[in-house]
XYZ file of C-alpha atoms in Angstrom:
493
model
C -2.486 91.625 74.343
C -3.112 87.951 73.773
C -4.679 88.811 70.436
C -1.138 89.533 69.153
C 0.202 86.162 70.158
C 1.446 83.804 67.507
C -1.099 81.212 68.539
C -3.878 83.393 67.138
C -2.332 83.658 63.677
C -3.515 81.350 60.931
C -0.375 81.157 58.816
C -2.019 79.239 56.014
C -4.629 81.995 55.697
C -1.964 84.705 55.759
C 0.117 82.928 53.128
C -2.848 82.296 50.860
C -3.910 85.950 51.201
C -0.432 87.212 50.367
C -0.223 84.826 47.414
C -3.587 86.003 46.124
C -2.547 89.649 46.442
C 0.726 89.003 44.619
C -1.121 87.149 41.898
C -3.582 90.003 41.419
C -0.844 92.649 41.480
C 1.208 90.782 38.916
C -1.845 90.162 36.743
C -2.677 93.864 36.764
C 0.928 94.734 35.999
C 1.012 92.283 33.115
C -2.133 93.808 31.662
C -1.539 97.447 32.470
C 2.204 97.756 31.952
C 2.804 95.316 29.120
C -0.243 94.346 27.085
C -1.363 97.941 26.690
C 2.032 98.931 25.280
C 3.349 98.438 21.756
C 5.562 95.356 22.088
C 6.428 92.227 20.168
C 4.847 88.958 21.304
C 8.270 87.640 22.300
C 8.940 90.664 24.502
C 5.491 90.387 26.127
C 6.031 86.750 27.050
C 9.531 87.441 28.345
C 8.195 90.121 30.699
C 5.274 87.933 31.779
C 7.781 85.279 32.849
C 9.752 87.868 34.825
C 6.658 89.225 36.548
C 5.169 85.881 37.521
C 8.332 84.069 38.530
C 9.692 87.055 40.448
C 6.741 88.743 42.152
C 7.431 92.301 43.363
C 11.084 91.928 42.346
C 9.867 91.502 38.802
C 7.913 94.736 39.093
C 11.035 96.597 40.257
C 13.018 95.093 37.378
C 10.307 96.169 34.948
C 10.233 99.733 36.268
C 13.999 99.984 35.775
C 14.425 98.088 32.506
C 11.037 97.731 30.868
C 9.272 101.095 30.750
C 8.740 102.635 27.370
C 8.381 106.211 26.223
C 6.378 105.748 23.026
C 4.692 108.872 21.730
C 6.484 111.125 24.215
C 7.783 113.886 21.961
C 10.932 114.700 23.843
C 12.848 115.929 20.793
C 11.549 119.387 20.083
C 12.387 122.184 17.708
C 10.250 125.235 17.036
C 8.435 125.389 13.724
C 10.312 128.553 12.790
C 13.556 126.677 13.256
C 12.556 123.996 10.745
C 12.473 126.477 7.892
C 14.399 125.072 4.925
C 14.807 121.634 6.536
C 11.289 120.295 6.945
C 10.405 121.867 3.597
C 13.324 120.010 2.018
C 11.930 116.662 3.222
C 8.416 117.410 1.986
C 9.709 118.590 -1.367
C 11.855 115.491 -1.833
C 8.936 113.213 -0.976
C 6.702 115.051 -3.418
C 9.284 114.988 -6.203
C 9.990 111.265 -5.783
C 6.263 110.484 -5.758
C 5.731 112.540 -8.933
C 8.872 111.100 -10.539
C 10.387 114.577 -10.711
C 13.362 114.022 -8.374
C 16.666 114.473 -10.137
C 18.864 111.483 -9.274
C 22.297 112.338 -10.642
C 23.578 109.245 -8.855
C 22.167 106.113 -10.619
C 22.406 104.073 -7.404
C 20.235 106.583 -5.576
C 17.677 106.230 -8.359
C 17.889 102.416 -8.131
C 17.240 102.508 -4.388
C 14.735 105.361 -4.395
C 12.168 103.262 -2.476
C 14.594 102.962 0.424
C 15.266 106.699 0.184
C 11.526 107.397 0.131
C 10.972 105.243 3.216
C 13.730 106.924 5.207
C 12.382 110.363 4.271
C 9.352 109.625 6.419
C 11.628 110.108 9.419
C 11.204 113.853 8.733
C 14.896 114.626 9.082
C 16.312 111.921 6.802
C 16.567 114.087 3.699
C 18.835 112.884 0.914
C 22.050 114.864 0.575
C 24.701 115.041 -2.132
C 28.145 116.572 -2.585
C 29.507 114.551 0.326
C 32.974 113.082 0.805
C 33.665 110.431 3.420
C 36.796 109.327 5.230
C 36.570 105.939 6.947
C 38.524 105.221 10.117
C 39.082 101.672 11.354
C 41.846 102.691 13.757
C 40.347 104.922 16.421
C 43.737 106.448 17.213
C 43.706 107.904 13.705
C 40.107 109.016 14.114
C 40.799 110.910 17.341
C 43.999 112.415 15.929
C 41.977 113.887 13.055
C 39.181 114.983 15.392
C 41.665 116.800 17.612
C 43.052 118.550 14.531
C 39.545 119.541 13.429
C 38.757 120.857 16.907
C 41.959 122.895 16.900
C 40.930 124.433 13.568
C 37.340 125.192 14.656
C 36.315 128.807 14.128
C 32.703 129.073 15.301
C 31.294 126.076 17.188
C 31.922 122.513 18.340
C 28.957 120.234 19.040
C 30.091 117.061 20.764
C 27.796 114.133 21.633
C 28.716 110.653 22.852
C 27.021 107.768 24.637
C 30.217 107.071 26.615
C 32.630 109.907 27.381
C 35.447 109.011 29.746
C 37.798 111.681 31.044
C 40.805 109.348 30.749
C 43.757 109.725 28.403
C 41.964 110.380 25.099
C 38.961 111.912 26.871
C 41.159 114.475 28.631
C 42.858 115.360 25.348
C 39.517 116.067 23.717
C 38.217 117.966 26.751
C 41.347 120.135 26.966
C 41.205 120.831 23.248
C 37.588 121.988 23.527
C 38.386 124.015 26.651
C 41.146 125.797 24.730
C 38.775 126.668 21.900
C 36.088 127.857 24.326
C 38.614 130.228 25.843
C 39.316 131.512 22.331
C 35.631 132.289 21.819
C 34.509 129.179 19.936
C 31.133 127.969 21.236
C 31.322 124.460 22.738
C 28.367 122.207 23.601
C 28.940 118.749 25.101
C 26.111 116.221 25.474
C 26.704 112.814 27.052
C 24.414 110.000 28.102
C 24.137 109.842 31.861
C 23.968 106.049 32.038
C 26.617 105.325 29.421
C 28.923 107.910 31.035
C 27.922 107.088 34.609
C 31.418 107.881 35.895
C 30.903 111.507 34.816
C 29.099 114.307 36.565
C 28.538 117.910 35.576
C 30.879 119.157 38.307
C 33.794 117.771 36.295
C 33.051 120.332 33.577
C 33.124 123.380 35.846
C 36.145 124.858 34.094
C 34.776 124.770 30.558
C 31.411 126.050 31.812
C 33.115 128.941 33.570
C 34.307 130.142 30.132
C 30.801 129.869 28.631
C 30.829 126.277 27.448
C 27.644 124.248 27.902
C 27.532 120.639 29.099
C 24.424 118.498 29.641
C 23.577 114.884 30.492
C 20.870 112.992 28.633
C 18.190 111.602 30.981
C 20.238 112.527 34.056
C 20.222 110.558 37.300
C 17.941 111.335 40.188
C 19.802 112.581 43.279
C 23.092 112.163 41.325
C 23.352 108.408 41.903
C 19.927 106.931 41.142
C 18.851 106.577 37.525
C 15.575 104.678 37.117
C 15.801 104.734 33.312
C 18.309 102.051 32.442
C 16.776 101.691 28.997
C 15.968 104.483 26.529
C 19.549 105.653 26.485
C 21.040 107.984 23.876
C 23.472 105.669 22.067
C 24.320 108.222 19.363
C 27.825 109.466 18.612
C 27.799 112.773 16.730
C 30.383 115.539 16.418
C 29.776 118.647 14.283
C 32.433 121.318 13.808
C 31.482 124.693 12.290
C 28.597 123.014 10.452
C 31.135 121.823 7.883
C 32.632 118.628 9.339
C 30.681 115.794 10.936
C 31.584 112.532 12.648
C 29.356 109.472 13.019
C 30.105 105.849 13.834
C 30.476 103.149 16.408
C 33.229 104.201 18.794
C 32.789 106.089 22.037
C 35.400 108.185 23.879
C 37.654 106.213 26.187
C 41.038 104.543 26.292
C 39.552 101.111 25.561
C 38.439 102.468 22.161
C 42.042 103.156 21.228
C 43.155 99.652 22.229
C 44.351 100.281 25.778
C 42.007 97.865 27.547
C 43.684 94.815 29.122
C 40.404 92.901 28.864
C 39.630 93.576 25.175
C 43.037 94.439 23.730
C 42.926 95.944 20.211
C 39.612 97.608 19.442
C 38.109 97.194 15.967
C 35.532 99.849 15.137
C 34.418 101.961 12.191
C 33.838 105.721 12.276
C 33.156 108.195 9.490
C 34.290 111.761 8.928
C 31.878 113.526 6.566
C 32.146 116.776 4.698
C 29.252 118.043 2.621
C 25.507 118.474 2.899
C 25.030 115.461 5.162
C 26.607 117.524 7.977
C 23.359 119.558 8.008
C 21.475 116.395 8.982
C 23.945 115.618 11.763
C 23.631 119.212 12.987
C 19.835 118.980 13.106
C 20.028 115.672 14.973
C 22.349 117.231 17.534
C 19.996 120.241 17.940
C 17.021 117.947 18.567
C 18.945 115.892 21.132
C 20.226 119.026 22.854
C 16.690 120.435 23.095
C 15.291 117.189 24.448
C 14.833 118.552 27.978
C 12.930 121.712 28.832
C 15.489 122.898 31.379
C 18.189 123.060 28.731
C 19.234 126.298 27.054
C 17.526 125.412 23.795
C 19.239 125.804 20.475
C 17.446 127.722 17.733
C 18.053 127.822 14.024
C 20.971 129.990 12.940
C 22.731 130.330 9.605
C 26.036 129.755 11.413
C 24.903 126.198 12.216
C 23.916 125.529 8.596
C 26.466 127.385 6.446
C 26.362 127.263 2.668
C 28.108 124.144 1.387
C 30.778 124.576 -1.245
C 32.230 121.102 -0.705
C 32.430 118.794 -3.711
C 31.942 115.058 -3.314
C 30.143 112.170 -5.014
C 28.573 110.391 -2.026
C 24.797 110.477 -1.612
C 23.960 110.159 2.091
C 20.891 110.006 4.322
C 21.280 110.404 8.066
C 18.544 108.293 9.676
C 17.724 108.220 13.351
C 15.393 106.118 15.467
C 14.343 105.776 19.082
C 11.667 104.503 21.498
C 9.728 107.779 21.171
C 8.834 106.968 17.566
C 6.077 104.827 16.098
C 8.313 103.405 13.362
C 11.552 101.506 13.889
C 13.144 103.583 11.172
C 16.680 102.164 11.064
C 15.462 98.579 11.443
C 13.094 99.164 8.520
C 16.043 100.519 6.566
C 17.962 97.315 7.312
C 14.979 95.194 6.247
C 14.523 97.129 3.021
C 18.216 96.638 2.181
C 18.092 92.905 2.917
C 14.987 92.341 0.799
C 16.463 94.408 -2.033
C 19.796 92.548 -2.083
C 20.463 90.587 -5.263
C 23.918 89.085 -4.779
C 25.467 89.673 -1.328
C 24.882 91.011 2.160
C 27.705 91.954 4.539
C 27.055 92.468 8.248
C 29.485 93.345 11.014
C 28.027 93.718 14.481
C 29.079 93.001 18.073
C 25.532 91.926 18.986
C 23.540 89.751 16.586
C 20.171 89.188 18.208
C 17.741 89.891 15.365
C 14.024 89.773 15.953
C 11.883 87.418 13.880
C 11.398 89.885 11.018
C 15.119 90.430 10.454
C 15.981 86.756 10.869
C 13.321 85.729 8.383
C 14.508 88.360 5.908
C 18.018 86.908 6.074
C 16.694 83.352 5.690
C 14.677 84.395 2.634
C 17.733 86.121 1.171
C 19.856 82.969 1.629
C 17.148 80.741 0.157
C 16.902 83.149 -2.786
C 20.594 82.736 -3.614
C 21.961 85.846 -1.887
C 25.276 85.243 -0.148
C 25.150 86.415 3.476
C 28.433 87.293 5.204
C 28.340 87.911 8.962
C 31.181 88.864 11.303
C 30.914 88.822 15.113
C 33.457 89.225 17.959
C 35.243 86.323 19.615
C 34.572 87.516 23.140
C 31.625 88.897 25.113
C 31.375 92.272 26.760
C 27.863 91.187 27.876
C 27.712 87.395 28.438
C 24.017 86.699 27.746
C 24.108 88.953 24.697
C 27.146 87.096 23.345
C 25.647 83.630 23.666
C 22.438 84.759 22.001
C 24.649 86.203 19.211
C 26.517 82.912 18.917
C 23.296 80.918 18.742
C 21.791 83.101 16.012
C 25.043 82.998 14.062
C 25.006 79.221 14.240
C 21.480 79.158 12.832
C 22.635 81.148 9.792
C 25.676 78.879 9.331
C 23.356 75.909 9.015
C 21.567 77.682 6.145
C 24.783 78.407 4.258
C 25.851 81.846 5.484
C 29.545 82.639 5.875
C 30.105 83.565 9.516
C 33.490 84.771 10.702
C 34.585 85.308 14.291
C 36.973 88.223 14.627
C 40.025 87.173 16.633
C 42.198 90.320 16.869
C 40.568 92.051 19.807
C 36.976 93.214 20.171
C 34.848 93.891 17.092
C 32.430 96.754 17.761
C 31.507 98.319 14.406
C 27.901 98.308 13.104
C 27.779 97.888 9.326
C 25.238 96.484 6.880
C 26.007 96.526 3.135
C 24.326 95.089 0.057
C 25.484 94.374 -3.505
C 28.424 96.787 -3.374
C 25.854 99.587 -3.688
C 24.366 100.687 -0.352
C 26.097 100.842 3.034
C 24.657 101.682 6.437
C 27.185 102.667 9.118
C 26.412 104.102 12.518
C 25.501 103.216 16.083
C 22.793 100.607 15.542
C 23.370 96.985 16.546
C 21.271 94.064 15.288
C 19.207 93.646 18.453
C 16.038 94.836 20.170
C 17.936 97.272 22.330
C 19.027 99.248 19.274
C 15.792 98.716 17.322
C 13.349 99.516 20.156
C 14.960 100.841 23.328
C 17.856 103.153 22.508
C 18.222 106.320 20.464
C 20.408 105.579 17.437
C 21.717 107.231 14.294
C 23.088 105.766 11.034
C 24.394 107.042 7.739
C 22.885 105.322 4.682
C 25.325 105.780 1.795
C 24.503 105.233 -1.877
C 27.851 104.822 -3.593
C 29.549 101.937 -5.419
C 32.992 103.251 -4.562
C 32.131 103.601 -0.880
C 30.582 100.128 -0.802
C 33.606 98.585 -2.517
C 35.886 100.330 -0.007
C 33.896 98.893 2.887
C 33.908 95.418 1.329
C 37.695 95.589 0.991
C 37.896 96.482 4.673
C 35.641 93.524 5.491
C 37.920 91.192 3.529
C 40.913 92.507 5.479
C 39.047 91.707 8.688
C 38.387 88.185 7.402
C 42.180 87.634 7.461
C 42.060 88.283 11.216
C 39.084 85.994 11.773
C 38.240 82.319 12.053
C 35.409 80.618 10.152
C 32.435 79.344 12.125
C 31.611 76.100 10.364
C 28.589 73.909 11.030
C 30.899 71.221 12.439
C 32.558 73.707 14.792
C 29.203 75.014 15.969
C 27.772 71.530 16.582
C 30.871 70.576 18.580
C 30.184 73.199 21.255
C 29.870 71.812 24.753
C 26.772 71.287 26.884
C 27.597 74.289 29.065
C 27.583 76.562 26.008
C 24.318 75.023 24.823
C 22.794 75.766 28.238
C 23.974 79.391 28.122
C 22.557 79.731 24.613
C 19.211 78.348 25.740
C 18.965 80.829 28.612
C 20.123 83.686 26.404
C 17.572 82.855 23.713
C 14.797 82.709 26.299
C 15.475 86.258 27.507
C 16.798 87.679 24.228
C 13.659 89.800 23.555
C 14.492 91.912 26.635
C 18.328 91.935 26.377
């Protein structure tokens, strides 16, 4: 057995062979897993650095965080179930193209190119006769939601990225359980990664009464989930097809200000009545049907009841995700920024725009448009925060007004232009929202709604500090180092 002795091993040859194999493997991975996928140049280079500086480990990181699902049509609905909805989109596109669309709302007519672009999302049809209630205190939002659940007569469709069965979560769960016992149909959809503390066994009681509960992209063997990205970040509640909720807050005690770490929680959520609820209903149906094993929903008049509600808000519900070719909500943001004539207001917890969005904001500032940006004063994700701080500083240098919210954690996602168009929903200004996660936003064409949101912004300014150029330049070397690292990896944050 002397041939196994250490003396017979040529360690230099072994090391060079292993190095060559690792180099070839990483080269193939870089070509096969990255360059053949639809990615930005910044993202490609970021992943190349990971693969080559962390051989093998980099591959594992990529398989967990980097895989994409472009062109995988996971959101399905039978053709027969699109009757009246898909036709509505096609008819609106045709009428706008032929200048035959009746815009009762002059702002909708003014921004018809944005409306036309969002219509290409196939479900983003323009709706009217909507009224909107805005909640900035999530205690008030959940109080109203509990009341709406208590008054439900036919169905409750409940979807959240994070659903915690803590204080507020238990209240909502018990309210839905009560209605299920009374014969109201309840469907609960949560994201398995966002709600990783949950498991389907915790919903045995409501399921025993006929309620249905599902996890989006569930874990493998209950504890292993290889798909860290491509999460369903949407928050949608539809009650009886007549009331809809959309916005930034999840379900958990921290969202009602009970977190010791974050303190008061500043978010924005909308309660909608009117035709836009049909769009939220369709989005929920598509998400619910996203896995073949699920008991698929089919079109029913009870889900899309006739609307007799009267309101003056024109609304489009736009969604986007990594399964789509177009970054629909990001394009909506870009269209709004380029169309702005006087002012742009942005509130976001994560401000890590890609080059296209950053350049659009620079062009707006150089063209005389006043840009107002508000970010939180604390991180919930350190690298994300320092990239946010760095990008905010870059805008300050160009003349933007940047405020740092000081009264707790700022989490709402709002973009507004010229007191005319507002977008509110789940989408942050970062690649994760634009490319990796499934998101949903309401685009609202209403001067009164925009003015209301601007007034709310100005109230938030009173609880904020101004980020001046002098303040930004005075940051320490440690912060500069963290910003540099964050900017380097920002394409994959």
